[in-house]
PDB file of C-alpha atoms in Angstrom:
ATOM      1  CA  UNK W 921     122.260  66.185  78.522  1.00  0.00           C
ATOM      2  CA  UNK W 922     125.440  65.167  77.147  1.00  0.00           C
ATOM      3  CA  UNK W 923     127.472  62.387  79.389  1.00  0.00           C
ATOM      4  CA  UNK W 924     130.632  62.736  80.334  1.00  0.00           C
ATOM      5  CA  UNK W 925     133.001  59.666  79.705  1.00  0.00           C
ATOM      6  CA  UNK W 926     137.193  60.259  80.633  1.00  0.00           C
ATOM      7  CA  UNK W 927     137.803  60.164  76.822  1.00  0.00           C
ATOM      8  CA  UNK W 928     136.556  63.283  76.312  1.00  0.00           C
ATOM      9  CA  UNK W 929     139.150  65.215  78.774  1.00  0.00           C
ATOM     10  CA  UNK W 930     141.974  63.462  77.628  1.00  0.00           C
ATOM     11  CA  UNK W 931     141.029  64.136  73.844  1.00  0.00           C
ATOM     12  CA  UNK W 932     140.930  67.726  74.499  1.00  0.00           C
ATOM     13  CA  UNK W 933     144.260  68.214  76.732  1.00  0.00           C
ATOM     14  CA  UNK W 934     146.046  66.139  73.852  1.00  0.00           C
ATOM     15  CA  UNK W 935     143.888  69.191  71.695  1.00  0.00           C
ATOM     16  CA  UNK W 936     145.831  71.414  74.165  1.00  0.00           C
ATOM     17  CA  UNK W 937     149.970  70.339  74.196  1.00  0.00           C
ATOM     18  CA  UNK W 938     149.677  70.784  70.466  1.00  0.00           C
ATOM     19  CA  UNK W 939     148.406  73.603  69.912  1.00  0.00           C
ATOM     20  CA  UNK W 940     150.669  76.401  67.287  1.00  0.00           C
ATOM     21  CA  UNK W 941     152.792  78.364  69.607  1.00  0.00           C
ATOM     22  CA  UNK W 942     152.316  81.966  67.741  1.00  0.00           C
ATOM     23  CA  UNK W 943     154.861  83.419  69.901  1.00  0.00           C
ATOM     24  CA  UNK W 944     158.095  82.302  71.756  1.00  0.00           C
ATOM     25  CA  UNK W 945     160.311  84.171  74.769  1.00  0.00           C
ATOM     26  CA  UNK W 946     163.927  84.251  74.750  1.00  0.00           C
ATOM     27  CA  UNK W 947     165.511  85.449  78.009  1.00  0.00           C
ATOM     28  CA  UNK W 948     169.038  84.928  78.261  1.00  0.00           C
ATOM     29  CA  UNK W 949     170.058  85.341  82.604  1.00  0.00           C
ATOM     30  CA  UNK W 950     173.680  86.331  83.829  1.00  0.00           C
ATOM     31  CA  UNK W 951     176.004  83.487  85.542  1.00  0.00           C
ATOM     32  CA  UNK W 952     174.701  84.187  88.813  1.00  0.00           C
ATOM     33  CA  UNK W 953     171.873  82.848  88.662  1.00  0.00           C
ATOM     34  CA  UNK W 954     173.307  79.605  88.981  1.00  0.00           C
ATOM     35  CA  UNK W 955     173.954  80.504  92.463  1.00  0.00           C
ATOM     36  CA  UNK W 956     170.446  80.089  93.255  1.00  0.00           C
ATOM     37  CA  UNK W 957     171.846  76.778  95.418  1.00  0.00           C
ATOM     38  CA  UNK W 958     173.807  78.628  97.996  1.00  0.00           C
ATOM     39  CA  UNK W 959     171.054  80.824  97.912  1.00  0.00           C
ATOM     40  CA  UNK W 960     168.781  77.872  99.614  1.00  0.00           C
ATOM     41  CA  UNK W 961     171.218  76.934 101.765  1.00  0.00           C
ATOM     42  CA  UNK W 962     171.965  80.717 103.312  1.00  0.00           C
ATOM     43  CA  UNK W 963     168.366  80.005 103.708  1.00  0.00           C
ATOM     44  CA  UNK W 964     168.142  76.758 104.970  1.00  0.00           C
ATOM     45  CA  UNK W 965     171.698  77.180 107.586  1.00  0.00           C
ATOM     46  CA  UNK W 966     170.669  80.138 108.744  1.00  0.00           C
ATOM     47  CA  UNK W 967     167.083  78.713 110.048  1.00  0.00           C
ATOM     48  CA  UNK W 968     168.798  75.672 111.462  1.00  0.00           C
ATOM     49  CA  UNK W 969     171.850  77.090 113.051  1.00  0.00           C
ATOM     50  CA  UNK W 970     169.150  79.782 114.819  1.00  0.00           C
ATOM     51  CA  UNK W 971     166.206  77.330 115.631  1.00  0.00           C
ATOM     52  CA  UNK W 972     167.768  73.339 115.170  1.00  0.00           C
ATOM     53  CA  UNK W 973     171.937  73.447 115.396  1.00  0.00           C
ATOM     54  CA  UNK W 974     171.527  70.643 118.232  1.00  0.00           C
ATOM     55  CA  UNK W 975     175.344  70.891 119.495  1.00  0.00           C
ATOM     56  CA  UNK W 976     177.720  73.910 119.987  1.00  0.00           C
ATOM     57  CA  UNK W 977     179.944  71.410 117.039  1.00  0.00           C
ATOM     58  CA  UNK W 978     177.012  71.240 114.760  1.00  0.00           C
ATOM     59  CA  UNK W 979     177.319  75.144 113.672  1.00  0.00           C
ATOM     60  CA  UNK W 980     180.614  74.470 112.651  1.00  0.00           C
ATOM     61  CA  UNK W 981     180.299  71.018 110.781  1.00  0.00           C
ATOM     62  CA  UNK W 982     177.255  73.417 109.352  1.00  0.00           C
ATOM     63  CA  UNK W 983     179.587  76.447 107.752  1.00  0.00           C
ATOM     64  CA  UNK W 984     181.713  73.347 106.067  1.00  0.00           C
ATOM     65  CA  UNK W 985     179.301  72.635 104.020  1.00  0.00           C
ATOM     66  CA  UNK W 986     177.927  75.620 103.105  1.00  0.00           C
ATOM     67  CA  UNK W 987     181.477  76.616 101.901  1.00  0.00           C
ATOM     68  CA  UNK W 988     182.114  73.488 100.165  1.00  0.00           C
ATOM     69  CA  UNK W 989     178.404  73.558  98.153  1.00  0.00           C
ATOM     70  CA  UNK W 990     179.449  77.701  97.739  1.00  0.00           C
ATOM     71  CA  UNK W 991     182.706  76.376  96.612  1.00  0.00           C
ATOM     72  CA  UNK W 992     180.859  74.178  94.099  1.00  0.00           C
ATOM     73  CA  UNK W 993     178.919  76.365  93.152  1.00  0.00           C
ATOM     74  CA  UNK W 994     181.933  79.372  92.349  1.00  0.00           C
ATOM     75  CA  UNK W 995     183.431  76.090  90.012  1.00  0.00           C
ATOM     76  CA  UNK W 996     180.535  75.848  88.280  1.00  0.00           C
ATOM     77  CA  UNK W 997     180.837  79.813  86.614  1.00  0.00           C
ATOM     78  CA  UNK W 998     184.679  79.598  86.498  1.00  0.00           C
ATOM     79  CA  UNK W 999     184.447  75.946  84.588  1.00  0.00           C
ATOM     80  CA  UNK W1000     182.870  74.355  81.825  1.00  0.00           C
ATOM     81  CA  UNK W1001     181.642  70.871  83.125  1.00  0.00           C
ATOM     82  CA  UNK W1002     181.795  69.331  79.966  1.00  0.00           C
ATOM     83  CA  UNK W1003     180.736  65.741  79.342  1.00  0.00           C
ATOM     84  CA  UNK W1004     183.881  64.459  79.443  1.00  0.00           C
ATOM     85  CA  UNK W1005     184.879  67.007  82.590  1.00  0.00           C
ATOM     86  CA  UNK W1006     181.956  65.756  84.081  1.00  0.00           C
ATOM     87  CA  UNK W1007     183.210  62.129  83.378  1.00  0.00           C
ATOM     88  CA  UNK W1008     186.304  62.671  84.491  1.00  0.00           C
ATOM     89  CA  UNK W1009     185.481  64.821  87.924  1.00  0.00           C
ATOM     90  CA  UNK W1010     182.984  61.259  88.869  1.00  0.00           C
ATOM     91  CA  UNK W1011     186.200  58.873  87.740  1.00  0.00           C
ATOM     92  CA  UNK W1012     188.050  60.219  90.333  1.00  0.00           C
ATOM     93  CA  UNK W1013     185.964  60.413  93.186  1.00  0.00           C
ATOM     94  CA  UNK W1014     185.429  56.928  92.787  1.00  0.00           C
ATOM     95  CA  UNK W1015     188.917  55.967  92.625  1.00  0.00           C
ATOM     96  CA  UNK W1016     189.531  58.555  95.398  1.00  0.00           C
ATOM     97  CA  UNK W1017     186.699  56.474  97.443  1.00  0.00           C
ATOM     98  CA  UNK W1018     187.668  52.664  96.452  1.00  0.00           C
ATOM     99  CA  UNK W1019     191.359  54.078  98.022  1.00  0.00           C
ATOM    100  CA  UNK W1020     189.793  55.362 100.871  1.00  0.00           C
ATOM    101  CA  UNK W1021     188.744  51.914 101.884  1.00  0.00           C
ATOM    102  CA  UNK W1022     191.733  49.842 100.827  1.00  0.00           C
ATOM    103  CA  UNK W1023     194.077  52.331 102.257  1.00  0.00           C
ATOM    104  CA  UNK W1024     193.993  53.966 105.932  1.00  0.00           C
ATOM    105  CA  UNK W1025     195.776  56.084 105.288  1.00  0.00           C
ATOM    106  CA  UNK W1026     193.881  58.120 102.764  1.00  0.00           C
ATOM    107  CA  UNK W1027     190.909  57.636 104.845  1.00  0.00           C
ATOM    108  CA  UNK W1028     192.629  59.240 108.151  1.00  0.00           C
ATOM    109  CA  UNK W1029     193.726  61.589 105.571  1.00  0.00           C
ATOM    110  CA  UNK W1030     190.060  62.012 103.851  1.00  0.00           C
ATOM    111  CA  UNK W1031     188.692  62.149 107.535  1.00  0.00           C
ATOM    112  CA  UNK W1032     191.185  65.421 108.784  1.00  0.00           C
ATOM    113  CA  UNK W1033     190.638  67.364 105.600  1.00  0.00           C
ATOM    114  CA  UNK W1034     187.021  67.328 106.525  1.00  0.00           C
ATOM    115  CA  UNK W1035     187.114  67.577 109.768  1.00  0.00           C
ATOM    116  CA  UNK W1036     188.014  71.496 109.959  1.00  0.00           C
ATOM    117  CA  UNK W1037     184.667  72.623 111.353  1.00  0.00           C
ATOM    118  CA  UNK W1038     183.975  76.360 110.444  1.00  0.00           C
ATOM    119  CA  UNK W1039     181.843  78.236 112.863  1.00  0.00           C
ATOM    120  CA  UNK W1040     179.301  80.809 111.773  1.00  0.00           C
ATOM    121  CA  UNK W1041     176.910  82.296 113.164  1.00  0.00           C
ATOM    122  CA  UNK W1042     172.891  82.229 112.043  1.00  0.00           C
ATOM    123  CA  UNK W1043     173.562  86.303 111.438  1.00  0.00           C
ATOM    124  CA  UNK W1044     176.283  85.425 108.217  1.00  0.00           C
ATOM    125  CA  UNK W1045     174.136  82.909 106.611  1.00  0.00           C
ATOM    126  CA  UNK W1046     171.128  86.098 106.247  1.00  0.00           C
ATOM    127  CA  UNK W1047     173.688  88.078 105.530  1.00  0.00           C
ATOM    128  CA  UNK W1048     174.345  86.124 102.890  1.00  0.00           C
ATOM    129  CA  UNK W1049     170.216  85.384 101.960  1.00  0.00           C
ATOM    130  CA  UNK W1050     169.554  88.906 101.573  1.00  0.00           C
ATOM    131  CA  UNK W1051     172.807  90.058  99.380  1.00  0.00           C
ATOM    132  CA  UNK W1052     171.949  87.122  97.194  1.00  0.00           C
ATOM    133  CA  UNK W1053     168.104  87.557  97.346  1.00  0.00           C
ATOM    134  CA  UNK W1054     169.382  91.572  95.942  1.00  0.00           C
ATOM    135  CA  UNK W1055     171.614  89.744  93.546  1.00  0.00           C
ATOM    136  CA  UNK W1056     169.279  87.254  92.035  1.00  0.00           C
ATOM    137  CA  UNK W1057     166.331  89.167  91.953  1.00  0.00           C
ATOM    138  CA  UNK W1058     168.008  92.349  89.889  1.00  0.00           C
ATOM    139  CA  UNK W1059     168.955  89.529  87.336  1.00  0.00           C
ATOM    140  CA  UNK W1060     165.187  88.276  86.561  1.00  0.00           C
ATOM    141  CA  UNK W1061     163.769  91.755  86.784  1.00  0.00           C
ATOM    142  CA  UNK W1062     166.500  93.022  84.328  1.00  0.00           C
ATOM    143  CA  UNK W1063     165.672  89.918  81.863  1.00  0.00           C
ATOM    144  CA  UNK W1064     161.742  91.312  81.888  1.00  0.00           C
ATOM    145  CA  UNK W1065     163.205  94.992  80.465  1.00  0.00           C
ATOM    146  CA  UNK W1066     165.387  92.778  78.102  1.00  0.00           C
ATOM    147  CA  UNK W1067     164.460  89.686  76.579  1.00  0.00           C
ATOM    148  CA  UNK W1068     163.750  88.523  72.635  1.00  0.00           C
ATOM    149  CA  UNK W1069     161.033  87.347  70.169  1.00  0.00           C
ATOM    150  CA  UNK W1070     159.518  85.947  67.860  1.00  0.00           C
ATOM    151  CA  UNK W1071     156.306  87.040  66.609  1.00  0.00           C
ATOM    152  CA  UNK W1072     154.625  87.735  63.373  1.00  0.00           C
ATOM    153  CA  UNK W1073     157.649  86.753  61.370  1.00  0.00           C
ATOM    154  CA  UNK W1074     159.632  88.623  63.103  1.00  0.00           C
ATOM    155  CA  UNK W1075     162.718  88.525  65.397  1.00  0.00           C
ATOM    156  CA  UNK W1076     162.206  91.405  68.119  1.00  0.00           C
ATOM    157  CA  UNK W1077     164.749  91.819  70.428  1.00  0.00           C
ATOM    158  CA  UNK W1078     163.173  93.962  73.384  1.00  0.00           C
ATOM    159  CA  UNK W1079     165.638  96.071  75.374  1.00  0.00           C
ATOM    160  CA  UNK W1080     165.922  99.439  77.920  1.00  0.00           C
ATOM    161  CA  UNK W1081     163.614 100.656  80.172  1.00  0.00           C
ATOM    162  CA  UNK W1082     161.815 102.999  77.590  1.00  0.00           C
ATOM    163  CA  UNK W1083     160.829  99.378  75.596  1.00  0.00           C
ATOM    164  CA  UNK W1084     163.470  99.694  72.879  1.00  0.00           C
ATOM    165  CA  UNK W1085     163.387  97.256  70.137  1.00  0.00           C
ATOM    166  CA  UNK W1086     165.944  95.886  67.700  1.00  0.00           C
ATOM    167  CA  UNK W1087     164.139  93.692  64.462  1.00  0.00           C
ATOM    168  CA  UNK W1088     164.747  91.315  61.904  1.00  0.00           C
ATOM    169  CA  UNK W1089     163.124  88.607  59.570  1.00  0.00           C
ATOM    170  CA  UNK W1090     161.872  85.471  61.093  1.00  0.00           C
ATOM    171  CA  UNK W1091     161.366  83.525  57.402  1.00  0.00           C
ATOM    172  CA  UNK W1092     164.402  81.473  56.683  1.00  0.00           C
ATOM    173  CA  UNK W1093     166.564  82.233  59.884  1.00  0.00           C
ATOM    174  CA  UNK W1094     168.540  79.245  60.753  1.00  0.00           C
ATOM    175  CA  UNK W1095     169.156  77.673  64.616  1.00  0.00           C
ATOM    176  CA  UNK W1096     172.021  76.705  67.037  1.00  0.00           C
ATOM    177  CA  UNK W1097     171.341  74.888  70.184  1.00  0.00           C
ATOM    178  CA  UNK W1098     173.866  74.619  72.061  1.00  0.00           C
ATOM    179  CA  UNK W1099     174.357  72.346  75.737  1.00  0.00           C
ATOM    180  CA  UNK W1100     178.209  72.253  76.753  1.00  0.00           C
ATOM    181  CA  UNK W1101     177.986  72.311  80.672  1.00  0.00           C
ATOM    182  CA  UNK W1102     175.932  69.251  82.044  1.00  0.00           C
ATOM    183  CA  UNK W1103     176.167  70.938  84.972  1.00  0.00           C
ATOM    184  CA  UNK W1104     174.260  74.184  83.951  1.00  0.00           C
ATOM    185  CA  UNK W1105     172.058  72.001  82.460  1.00  0.00           C
ATOM    186  CA  UNK W1106     171.253  70.278  85.661  1.00  0.00           C
ATOM    187  CA  UNK W1107     170.233  73.460  87.019  1.00  0.00           C
ATOM    188  CA  UNK W1108     168.414  74.969  84.420  1.00  0.00           C
ATOM    189  CA  UNK W1109     168.219  73.166  81.817  1.00  0.00           C
ATOM    190  CA  UNK W1110     170.125  75.824  80.413  1.00  0.00           C
ATOM    191  CA  UNK W1111     172.286  76.368  77.052  1.00  0.00           C
ATOM    192  CA  UNK W1112     172.872  79.093  74.598  1.00  0.00           C
ATOM    193  CA  UNK W1113     171.393  79.893  71.724  1.00  0.00           C
ATOM    194  CA  UNK W1114     172.863  80.804  68.090  1.00  0.00           C
ATOM    195  CA  UNK W1115     170.497  82.849  65.859  1.00  0.00           C
ATOM    196  CA  UNK W1116     171.304  83.608  62.196  1.00  0.00           C
ATOM    197  CA  UNK W1117     168.564  85.480  60.655  1.00  0.00           C
ATOM    198  CA  UNK W1118     168.765  85.794  56.602  1.00  0.00           C
ATOM    199  CA  UNK W1119     170.852  88.578  55.517  1.00  0.00           C
ATOM    200  CA  UNK W1120     171.862  89.817  58.640  1.00  0.00           C
ATOM    201  CA  UNK W1121     176.033  89.577  58.692  1.00  0.00           C
ATOM    202  CA  UNK W1122     176.159  89.422  62.229  1.00  0.00           C
ATOM    203  CA  UNK W1123     175.511  86.117  64.290  1.00  0.00           C
ATOM    204  CA  UNK W1124     173.167  86.622  67.377  1.00  0.00           C
ATOM    205  CA  UNK W1125     174.210  84.788  70.683  1.00  0.00           C
ATOM    206  CA  UNK W1126     171.290  84.201  74.173  1.00  0.00           C
ATOM    207  CA  UNK W1127     173.644  82.629  76.873  1.00  0.00           C
ATOM    208  CA  UNK W1128     171.577  81.218  79.801  1.00  0.00           C
ATOM    209  CA  UNK W1129     168.607  80.189  78.415  1.00  0.00           C
ATOM    210  CA  UNK W1130     166.081  78.059  80.452  1.00  0.00           C
ATOM    211  CA  UNK W1131     164.847  74.794  79.358  1.00  0.00           C
ATOM    212  CA  UNK W1132     166.685  75.217  77.034  1.00  0.00           C
ATOM    213  CA  UNK W1133     165.350  71.808  75.010  1.00  0.00           C
ATOM    214  CA  UNK W1134     161.263  73.195  75.001  1.00  0.00           C
ATOM    215  CA  UNK W1135     162.582  76.819  73.835  1.00  0.00           C
ATOM    216  CA  UNK W1136     163.983  75.498  70.514  1.00  0.00           C
ATOM    217  CA  UNK W1137     161.357  72.919  69.883  1.00  0.00           C
ATOM    218  CA  UNK W1138     158.611  75.863  70.290  1.00  0.00           C
ATOM    219  CA  UNK W1139     161.480  77.895  67.806  1.00  0.00           C
ATOM    220  CA  UNK W1140     161.776  75.089  65.649  1.00  0.00           C
ATOM    221  CA  UNK W1141     157.937  74.963  65.295  1.00  0.00           C
ATOM    222  CA  UNK W1142     156.989  78.455  64.943  1.00  0.00           C
ATOM    223  CA  UNK W1143     160.299  79.040  62.226  1.00  0.00           C
ATOM    224  CA  UNK W1144     157.922  76.149  60.201  1.00  0.00           C
ATOM    225  CA  UNK W1145     155.065  77.200  60.314  1.00  0.00           C
ATOM    226  CA  UNK W1146     156.799  80.266  58.588  1.00  0.00           C
ATOM    227  CA  UNK W1147     158.852  78.312  56.009  1.00  0.00           C
ATOM    228  CA  UNK W1148     155.476  76.354  55.053  1.00  0.00           C
ATOM    229  CA  UNK W1149     153.608  80.247  55.142  1.00  0.00           C
ATOM    230  CA  UNK W1150     156.451  81.231  52.721  1.00  0.00           C
ATOM    231  CA  UNK W1151     155.859  78.705  50.670  1.00  0.00           C
ATOM    232  CA  UNK W1152     152.265  78.551  49.610  1.00  0.00           C
ATOM    233  CA  UNK W1153     152.876  82.261  49.201  1.00  0.00           C
TER     234      UNK W1153
END
């Protein structure tokens, strides 16, 4: 019997992590996928109000928190939080916070602004939880019938319930990764892929691709392998 050593396990794990990639699947999601924080909040708030709210005033505060979170979620869909925009927003928050510590009038105005409880019962949150579950589940299911794949030296677009497929040659394909929204990247590490197959007049765009850095690295690996194979031929 060959004795086991920890080095052999580390060597095996390293070999698996550097194994060549033979296919890459890319799924582009609807913007609605970024509402998953609101879905989580609706479930948590529903449970809290139904079971654990200690005083009649607390459901009102929970309602305000849920409303502010939902509003923030809407802003992520409505606007692009570029790096510059995110920095400006953070600076505004810091400046307002500092001013509120220096001037009592500003602090009082902020307290009055947030001291507006919104009373919503547990049924309200459960309705939102169910509706968001249906929508988010539909978005995820759709990506199982509409997705992109690089396989066998081809770029494939699978779409439709009957499994329709469009094909482009993968060798010499140019790809571009774009991460324009900081908040969307923070939520799903997502971004946009722009694909330019050889001898194709149109540009193929896949929006809201989760884990885009990993996907792009795997695509670069498989396309590099195709280039090497093409050069040898």
